[in-house]
Amino acid sequence: MRSCFFSLKLQHSSLSLLPSHFSTSMFSFNHRFSSHFISNSFSSSSSSSPQPQVIQTPSRVGFLGLGIMGSPMALNLIQSGYKSSPEEVAASCDVTFAMLADPQSALDVAVGNHGAVNGMAPGKGYVDVSTVDGETSKLISGNIKSTGALFLEAPVSGSKKPAEDGQLIFLTAGDRDLYESVSPFLDIMGKSKFYLGDVGNGAAMKLIVNMIMGSMMASFSEGLVLSEKVGLDPNVLVQVVSQGAINAPMYSMKGSPMIQSLYPTAFPLKHQQKDLRLALGLAESVSQPTPIAAAANELYKVAKAHGLGDQDFSAVIESLKSRFQHSDDQ
């Protein structure tokens, strides 16, 4: 795992980014929100743990993880700044946001070598907007809170375009005081936010949402392929679906490109498969059958095995085409 120098100066429309496993940014956010203080009701179970302090509305905000989702989210906050490691970002900022691709990356950035936890202290907050399982989120939370800092999990529903437009949906859980403190920033990056209580609830909600989305895309793909096989125009199918009760913006937006075998990446297929896997694990933990999601997961695994992991998750349709099916049967 490597960190890289990242600098954004929005007022000069300049961007400098060196490729890396993950990227970090620190910036000063001179917001115009009225300053207010929020009382903190958190009490540590360990008498030796540092006690959290009253949090003021943050004026310096860090962002860890500047990929497909993180970059546009940070762009909606940034004015200027730079830092070279998660630890330095966290130490320099009142609140640090993290948007990582998977549970291991989220752990590495939060608690690994030079991880953000080393820069945390009472009076600071850590907001993890990565999509991870509940156990990973609780592990990160425990480490962050052991420093006296506050923790909020806040995975997002939405992909690249909603991130660019500031139209994400935040599914938050954890320290309510930190939620209230960073709400102005969530409102900049998103169109709505939900506070769901204890850490783990936000992660669970996001996995369930993505489980539904992945299953819907798999079923839509089956319909497009079948319509063409029986001599129908799949473009007409998209029109019919878009005017009925089962319409979803995802179908209208992705249907035509899918018919042309075009999959511009908004949400990578490998991440959709990862979320299905995590959702199936969540269901298993409470003995809940999820046969439809399990079947969809197999289709994503086939597509990923054929090198489509970095394509948009709509590329799952390729796993249903005859050339893939024939190669799998051999």
Tab-separated table of C-alpha atoms in Angstrom:
chain	number	residue	atom	x	y	z
A	1	MET	CA	0.000	0.000	0.000
A	2	ARG	CA	1.364	3.385	-1.006
A	3	SER	CA	0.233	6.912	-0.406
A	4	CYS	CA	0.651	9.687	-2.905
A	5	PHE	CA	0.797	13.450	-3.010
A	6	PHE	CA	-2.478	14.978	-4.059
A	7	SER	CA	-3.130	18.642	-4.581
A	8	LEU	CA	-6.334	20.352	-5.610
A	9	LYS	CA	-6.742	24.085	-6.026
A	10	LEU	CA	-10.317	24.510	-7.087
A	11	GLN	CA	-10.088	28.271	-7.344
A	12	HIS	CA	-7.353	27.918	-10.000
A	13	SER	CA	-9.012	24.925	-11.712
A	14	SER	CA	-5.823	22.885	-11.307
A	15	LEU	CA	-5.461	19.217	-10.456
A	16	SER	CA	-2.349	17.169	-9.715
A	17	LEU	CA	-2.629	13.471	-8.933
A	18	LEU	CA	-0.049	10.707	-8.935
A	19	PRO	CA	-1.542	7.196	-9.336
A	20	SER	CA	-1.449	5.004	-6.251
A	21	HIS	CA	-3.249	2.283	-4.337
A	22	PHE	CA	-5.038	5.049	-2.511
A	23	SER	CA	-4.746	8.808	-2.488
A	24	THR	CA	-5.027	11.300	0.316
A	25	SER	CA	-5.922	14.929	0.494
A	26	MET	CA	-6.089	17.583	3.162
A	27	PHE	CA	-7.775	20.851	2.502
A	28	SER	CA	-9.001	23.904	4.313
A	29	PHE	CA	-12.722	24.355	4.003
A	30	ASN	CA	-13.673	27.959	4.660
A	31	HIS	CA	-17.372	27.256	4.915
A	32	ARG	CA	-19.990	29.894	5.514
A	33	PHE	CA	-22.074	27.819	7.878
A	34	SER	CA	-22.720	29.487	11.221
A	35	SER	CA	-20.305	28.155	13.817
A	36	HIS	CA	-21.843	26.191	16.644
A	37	PHE	CA	-20.783	23.784	19.348
A	38	ILE	CA	-22.236	20.336	19.909
A	39	SER	CA	-22.253	18.569	23.237
A	40	ASN	CA	-20.762	15.080	23.204
A	41	SER	CA	-22.582	12.287	25.035
A	42	PHE	CA	-19.970	9.584	24.250
A	43	SER	CA	-18.440	7.916	27.262
A	44	SER	CA	-15.625	5.398	26.913
A	45	SER	CA	-15.896	1.975	28.514
A	46	SER	CA	-12.231	2.186	29.432
A	47	SER	CA	-11.173	4.660	32.060
A	48	SER	CA	-7.737	4.865	30.443
A	49	SER	CA	-9.071	5.921	27.046
A	50	PRO	CA	-8.821	9.629	26.192
A	51	GLN	CA	-12.125	11.409	26.707
A	52	PRO	CA	-13.686	13.058	23.652
A	53	GLN	CA	-13.982	16.800	23.632
A	54	VAL	CA	-16.795	19.061	22.527
A	55	ILE	CA	-16.673	19.285	18.715
A	56	GLN	CA	-16.893	22.603	16.954
A	57	THR	CA	-18.206	22.751	13.405
A	58	PRO	CA	-15.061	21.608	11.527
A	59	SER	CA	-13.127	24.100	9.434
A	60	ARG	CA	-10.401	21.733	8.157
A	61	VAL	CA	-11.598	18.574	6.453
A	62	GLY	CA	-9.489	15.719	5.080
A	63	PHE	CA	-10.422	13.156	2.438
A	64	LEU	CA	-8.795	9.715	2.102
A	65	GLY	CA	-9.451	7.708	-1.050
A	66	LEU	CA	-9.732	9.650	-4.293
A	67	GLY	CA	-10.990	7.154	-6.845
A	68	ILE	CA	-14.142	7.036	-8.981
A	69	MET	CA	-16.321	8.053	-6.046
A	70	GLY	CA	-13.921	9.819	-3.714
A	71	SER	CA	-12.601	12.344	-6.225
A	72	PRO	CA	-15.928	13.958	-7.141
A	73	MET	CA	-17.034	13.856	-3.508
A	74	ALA	CA	-13.884	15.665	-2.439
A	75	LEU	CA	-14.196	18.097	-5.334
A	76	ASN	CA	-17.511	19.188	-3.906
A	77	LEU	CA	-15.728	20.203	-0.687
A	78	ILE	CA	-12.197	21.199	-1.598
A	79	GLN	CA	-10.728	24.680	-1.908
A	80	SER	CA	-7.031	23.815	-1.541
A	81	GLY	CA	-4.523	21.638	0.288
A	82	TYR	CA	-2.292	18.554	0.382
A	83	LYS	CA	-0.888	15.810	2.643
A	84	SER	CA	1.019	12.603	2.053
A	85	SER	CA	-0.334	9.973	4.492
A	86	PRO	CA	-3.581	9.151	6.295
A	87	GLU	CA	-1.890	9.887	9.616
A	88	GLU	CA	-0.864	13.379	8.494
A	89	VAL	CA	-4.304	14.106	7.064
A	90	ALA	CA	-6.038	13.060	10.274
A	91	ALA	CA	-3.578	14.987	12.458
A	92	SER	CA	-4.072	18.154	10.407
A	93	CYS	CA	-7.850	18.093	10.160
A	94	ASP	CA	-10.855	18.408	12.427
A	95	VAL	CA	-12.745	15.754	10.479
A	96	THR	CA	-11.377	13.132	8.079
A	97	PHE	CA	-13.531	11.423	5.447
A	98	ALA	CA	-12.453	8.076	3.976
A	99	MET	CA	-13.786	6.494	0.765
A	100	LEU	CA	-12.011	3.177	0.101
A	101	ALA	CA	-12.767	0.352	-2.310
A	102	ASP	CA	-13.068	-2.622	0.037
A	103	PRO	CA	-12.813	-3.696	3.694
A	104	GLN	CA	-9.068	-4.404	3.586
A	105	SER	CA	-8.269	-1.002	2.074
A	106	ALA	CA	-10.510	0.686	4.634
A	107	LEU	CA	-8.658	-1.106	7.436
A	108	ASP	CA	-5.221	-0.344	5.979
A	109	VAL	CA	-5.952	3.364	5.686
A	110	ALA	CA	-7.599	3.623	9.104
A	111	VAL	CA	-5.391	1.434	11.317
A	112	GLY	CA	-2.426	0.317	9.191
A	113	ASN	CA	1.124	1.660	9.131
A	114	HIS	CA	0.851	5.481	9.280
A	115	GLY	CA	-2.906	4.987	9.354
A	116	ALA	CA	-5.385	7.685	10.226
A	117	VAL	CA	-5.835	6.397	13.778
A	118	ASN	CA	-2.314	7.610	14.585
A	119	GLY	CA	-3.387	11.169	13.850
A	120	MET	CA	-6.677	11.057	15.724
A	121	ALA	CA	-7.266	12.668	19.115
A	122	PRO	CA	-10.099	14.012	21.266
A	123	GLY	CA	-11.948	16.746	19.401
A	124	LYS	CA	-11.480	15.074	16.007
A	125	GLY	CA	-13.851	12.963	13.929
A	126	TYR	CA	-13.469	10.142	11.391
A	127	VAL	CA	-16.215	9.562	8.817
A	128	ASP	CA	-15.884	6.348	6.817
A	129	VAL	CA	-18.003	6.455	3.666
A	130	SER	CA	-16.574	3.192	2.300
A	131	THR	CA	-18.833	0.198	1.663
A	132	VAL	CA	-17.655	-2.463	4.109
A	133	ASP	CA	-19.196	-5.159	6.276
A	134	GLY	CA	-20.411	-4.355	9.758
A	135	GLU	CA	-17.563	-6.151	11.524
A	136	THR	CA	-14.955	-4.118	9.642
A	137	SER	CA	-16.794	-0.906	10.440
A	138	LYS	CA	-16.974	-1.820	14.138
A	139	LEU	CA	-13.260	-2.656	14.183
A	140	ILE	CA	-12.350	0.702	12.662
A	141	SER	CA	-14.746	2.459	15.021
A	142	GLY	CA	-13.208	0.815	18.076
A	143	ASN	CA	-9.706	1.893	17.090
A	144	ILE	CA	-10.734	5.444	16.278
A	145	LYS	CA	-12.750	5.880	19.471
A	146	SER	CA	-9.910	4.507	21.596
A	147	THR	CA	-8.093	7.778	20.823
A	148	GLY	CA	-10.998	9.828	22.173
A	149	ALA	CA	-12.086	10.839	18.672
A	150	LEU	CA	-15.590	10.338	17.288
A	151	PHE	CA	-16.567	7.893	14.525
A	152	LEU	CA	-19.359	7.860	11.957
A	153	GLU	CA	-19.910	5.253	9.281
A	154	ALA	CA	-21.593	6.830	6.288
A	155	PRO	CA	-21.634	4.584	3.205
A	156	VAL	CA	-23.326	6.161	0.209
A	157	SER	CA	-26.013	5.031	-2.180
A	158	GLY	CA	-25.128	6.370	-5.619
A	159	SER	CA	-22.387	6.051	-8.215
A	160	LYS	CA	-20.104	8.352	-10.216
A	161	LYS	CA	-22.675	10.790	-11.642
A	162	PRO	CA	-24.555	11.349	-8.356
A	163	ALA	CA	-21.166	11.860	-6.681
A	164	GLU	CA	-20.248	14.501	-9.259
A	165	ASP	CA	-23.614	16.216	-8.896
A	166	GLY	CA	-23.683	16.116	-5.093
A	167	GLN	CA	-26.736	13.822	-5.188
A	168	LEU	CA	-25.562	10.926	-3.018
A	169	ILE	CA	-27.608	9.333	-0.221
A	170	PHE	CA	-25.695	8.942	3.055
A	171	LEU	CA	-26.537	5.982	5.303
A	172	THR	CA	-24.960	6.945	8.595
A	173	ALA	CA	-24.526	5.331	12.005
A	174	GLY	CA	-22.318	5.936	15.016
A	175	ASP	CA	-21.707	9.063	17.076
A	176	ARG	CA	-24.767	11.295	16.739
A	177	ASP	CA	-22.771	14.381	17.698
A	178	LEU	CA	-20.365	13.846	14.811
A	179	TYR	CA	-23.324	13.291	12.497
A	180	GLU	CA	-24.749	16.654	13.502
A	181	SER	CA	-21.355	18.328	13.152
A	182	VAL	CA	-20.657	17.089	9.618
A	183	SER	CA	-24.233	17.363	8.336
A	184	PRO	CA	-23.433	20.565	6.374
A	185	PHE	CA	-20.743	18.655	4.463
A	186	LEU	CA	-23.027	15.686	3.839
A	187	ASP	CA	-25.562	18.146	2.433
A	188	ILE	CA	-22.929	19.437	-0.008
A	189	MET	CA	-22.032	15.955	-1.233
A	190	GLY	CA	-25.505	14.430	-1.108
A	191	LYS	CA	-29.210	15.028	-1.565
A	192	SER	CA	-30.316	13.180	1.565
A	193	LYS	CA	-28.986	11.520	4.702
A	194	PHE	CA	-30.279	8.970	7.195
A	195	TYR	CA	-29.086	8.412	10.745
A	196	LEU	CA	-29.541	4.716	11.592
A	197	GLY	CA	-28.192	4.385	15.141
A	198	ASP	CA	-25.343	2.072	16.156
A	199	VAL	CA	-22.240	1.390	14.080
A	200	GLY	CA	-22.944	-1.493	11.719
A	201	ASN	CA	-26.449	-0.379	10.786
A	202	GLY	CA	-25.212	1.929	8.043
A	203	ALA	CA	-23.032	-0.831	6.602
A	204	ALA	CA	-25.941	-3.282	6.694
A	205	MET	CA	-28.306	-0.870	4.968
A	206	LYS	CA	-25.799	-0.178	2.191
A	207	LEU	CA	-25.158	-3.873	1.572
A	208	ILE	CA	-28.897	-4.563	1.363
A	209	VAL	CA	-29.383	-1.679	-1.094
A	210	ASN	CA	-26.532	-2.909	-3.289
A	211	MET	CA	-27.785	-6.494	-3.050
A	212	ILE	CA	-31.124	-5.334	-4.481
A	213	MET	CA	-29.415	-3.234	-7.150
A	214	GLY	CA	-27.132	-6.059	-8.271
A	215	SER	CA	-30.049	-8.485	-8.501
A	216	MET	CA	-32.107	-5.965	-10.477
A	217	MET	CA	-29.293	-5.470	-12.987
A	218	ALA	CA	-28.846	-9.221	-13.403
A	219	SER	CA	-32.573	-9.683	-14.081
A	220	PHE	CA	-32.609	-6.728	-16.498
A	221	SER	CA	-29.668	-8.280	-18.332
A	222	GLU	CA	-31.564	-11.566	-18.675
A	223	GLY	CA	-34.507	-9.697	-20.182
A	224	LEU	CA	-32.367	-7.840	-22.725
A	225	VAL	CA	-30.624	-11.022	-23.882
A	226	LEU	CA	-33.855	-13.019	-24.033
A	227	SER	CA	-35.703	-10.333	-25.999
A	228	GLU	CA	-33.001	-10.352	-28.658
A	229	LYS	CA	-32.907	-14.169	-28.773
A	230	VAL	CA	-36.636	-14.371	-29.531
A	231	GLY	CA	-36.430	-11.726	-32.254
A	232	LEU	CA	-37.564	-8.655	-30.346
A	233	ASP	CA	-35.808	-5.298	-30.406
A	234	PRO	CA	-34.191	-4.860	-26.963
A	235	ASN	CA	-34.366	-1.074	-27.441
A	236	VAL	CA	-38.146	-1.357	-27.482
A	237	LEU	CA	-37.981	-3.438	-24.303
A	238	VAL	CA	-36.105	-0.571	-22.614
A	239	GLN	CA	-38.855	1.821	-23.707
A	240	VAL	CA	-41.606	-0.492	-22.462
A	241	VAL	CA	-39.882	-0.957	-19.090
A	242	SER	CA	-39.288	2.785	-18.739
A	243	GLN	CA	-43.026	3.477	-18.996
A	244	GLY	CA	-44.242	0.831	-16.582
A	245	ALA	CA	-44.385	0.126	-12.871
A	246	ILE	CA	-40.987	-1.612	-12.894
A	247	ASN	CA	-39.159	1.412	-14.293
A	248	ALA	CA	-35.943	2.431	-12.572
A	249	PRO	CA	-33.591	5.241	-13.656
A	250	MET	CA	-30.824	2.631	-13.861
A	251	TYR	CA	-32.632	0.794	-16.675
A	252	SER	CA	-33.226	3.889	-18.797
A	253	MET	CA	-29.682	5.153	-18.299
A	254	LYS	CA	-27.803	1.908	-18.883
A	255	GLY	CA	-30.108	-0.002	-21.239
A	256	SER	CA	-28.997	1.505	-24.558
A	257	PRO	CA	-25.243	1.260	-23.828
A	258	MET	CA	-25.698	-2.351	-22.691
A	259	ILE	CA	-27.376	-3.226	-25.981
A	260	GLN	CA	-24.310	-1.775	-27.734
A	261	SER	CA	-21.974	-3.712	-25.409
A	262	LEU	CA	-20.698	-0.453	-23.922
A	263	TYR	CA	-20.013	-0.315	-20.193
A	264	PRO	CA	-18.507	3.058	-19.170
A	265	THR	CA	-17.555	2.612	-15.539
A	266	ALA	CA	-19.719	4.362	-12.984
A	267	PHE	CA	-19.685	1.510	-10.465
A	268	PRO	CA	-17.091	-1.208	-11.144
A	269	LEU	CA	-18.421	-4.737	-11.534
A	270	LYS	CA	-15.795	-6.061	-9.110
A	271	HIS	CA	-17.193	-3.796	-6.385
A	272	GLN	CA	-20.762	-4.909	-7.089
A	273	GLN	CA	-19.676	-8.529	-6.760
A	274	LYS	CA	-17.835	-7.685	-3.542
A	275	ASP	CA	-20.981	-6.090	-2.127
A	276	LEU	CA	-23.101	-9.087	-3.109
A	277	ARG	CA	-20.601	-11.359	-1.376
A	278	LEU	CA	-20.715	-9.231	1.776
A	279	ALA	CA	-24.526	-9.081	1.655
A	280	LEU	CA	-24.713	-12.862	1.376
A	281	GLY	CA	-22.450	-13.081	4.419
A	282	LEU	CA	-24.739	-10.700	6.290
A	283	ALA	CA	-27.757	-12.835	5.390
A	284	GLU	CA	-25.949	-15.991	6.460
A	285	SER	CA	-25.189	-14.445	9.859
A	286	VAL	CA	-28.915	-14.228	10.603
A	287	SER	CA	-29.924	-17.424	8.733
A	288	GLN	CA	-31.868	-15.487	6.092
A	289	PRO	CA	-32.207	-17.221	2.682
A	290	THR	CA	-31.257	-14.986	-0.269
A	291	PRO	CA	-31.509	-17.286	-3.306
A	292	ILE	CA	-32.000	-14.521	-5.870
A	293	ALA	CA	-28.969	-12.555	-4.703
A	294	ALA	CA	-26.933	-15.770	-4.568
A	295	ALA	CA	-27.793	-16.553	-8.187
A	296	ALA	CA	-26.986	-12.989	-9.255
A	297	ASN	CA	-23.643	-13.198	-7.474
A	298	GLU	CA	-22.694	-16.194	-9.634
A	299	LEU	CA	-23.314	-14.167	-12.795
A	300	TYR	CA	-21.060	-11.359	-11.549
A	301	LYS	CA	-18.378	-13.908	-10.681
A	302	VAL	CA	-18.482	-15.253	-14.249
A	303	ALA	CA	-18.179	-11.745	-15.693
A	304	LYS	CA	-15.312	-10.920	-13.347
A	305	ALA	CA	-13.543	-14.162	-14.274
A	306	HIS	CA	-13.680	-13.060	-17.912
A	307	GLY	CA	-11.797	-9.830	-17.162
A	308	LEU	CA	-14.737	-7.451	-16.788
A	309	GLY	CA	-14.127	-6.479	-13.166
A	310	ASP	CA	-13.111	-2.908	-13.983
A	311	GLN	CA	-16.030	-2.355	-16.361
A	312	ASP	CA	-19.330	-0.992	-15.114
A	313	PHE	CA	-21.460	-3.507	-13.230
A	314	SER	CA	-23.891	-3.499	-16.174
A	315	ALA	CA	-21.270	-5.626	-17.965
A	316	VAL	CA	-22.791	-8.554	-16.050
A	317	ILE	CA	-24.913	-9.013	-19.190
A	318	GLU	CA	-21.829	-10.440	-20.890
A	319	SER	CA	-21.961	-13.461	-18.578
A	320	LEU	CA	-25.279	-14.407	-20.188
A	321	LYS	CA	-24.072	-14.301	-23.790
A	322	SER	CA	-23.476	-17.529	-25.656
A	323	ARG	CA	-19.731	-17.151	-26.112
A	324	PHE	CA	-19.212	-17.062	-22.340
A	325	GLN	CA	-21.640	-19.878	-21.691
A	326	HIS	CA	-19.897	-22.086	-24.276
A	327	SER	CA	-16.458	-21.415	-22.818
A	328	ASP	CA	-17.719	-22.265	-19.332
A	329	ASP	CA	-19.139	-25.586	-20.545
A	330	GLN	CA	-15.878	-26.731	-22.093
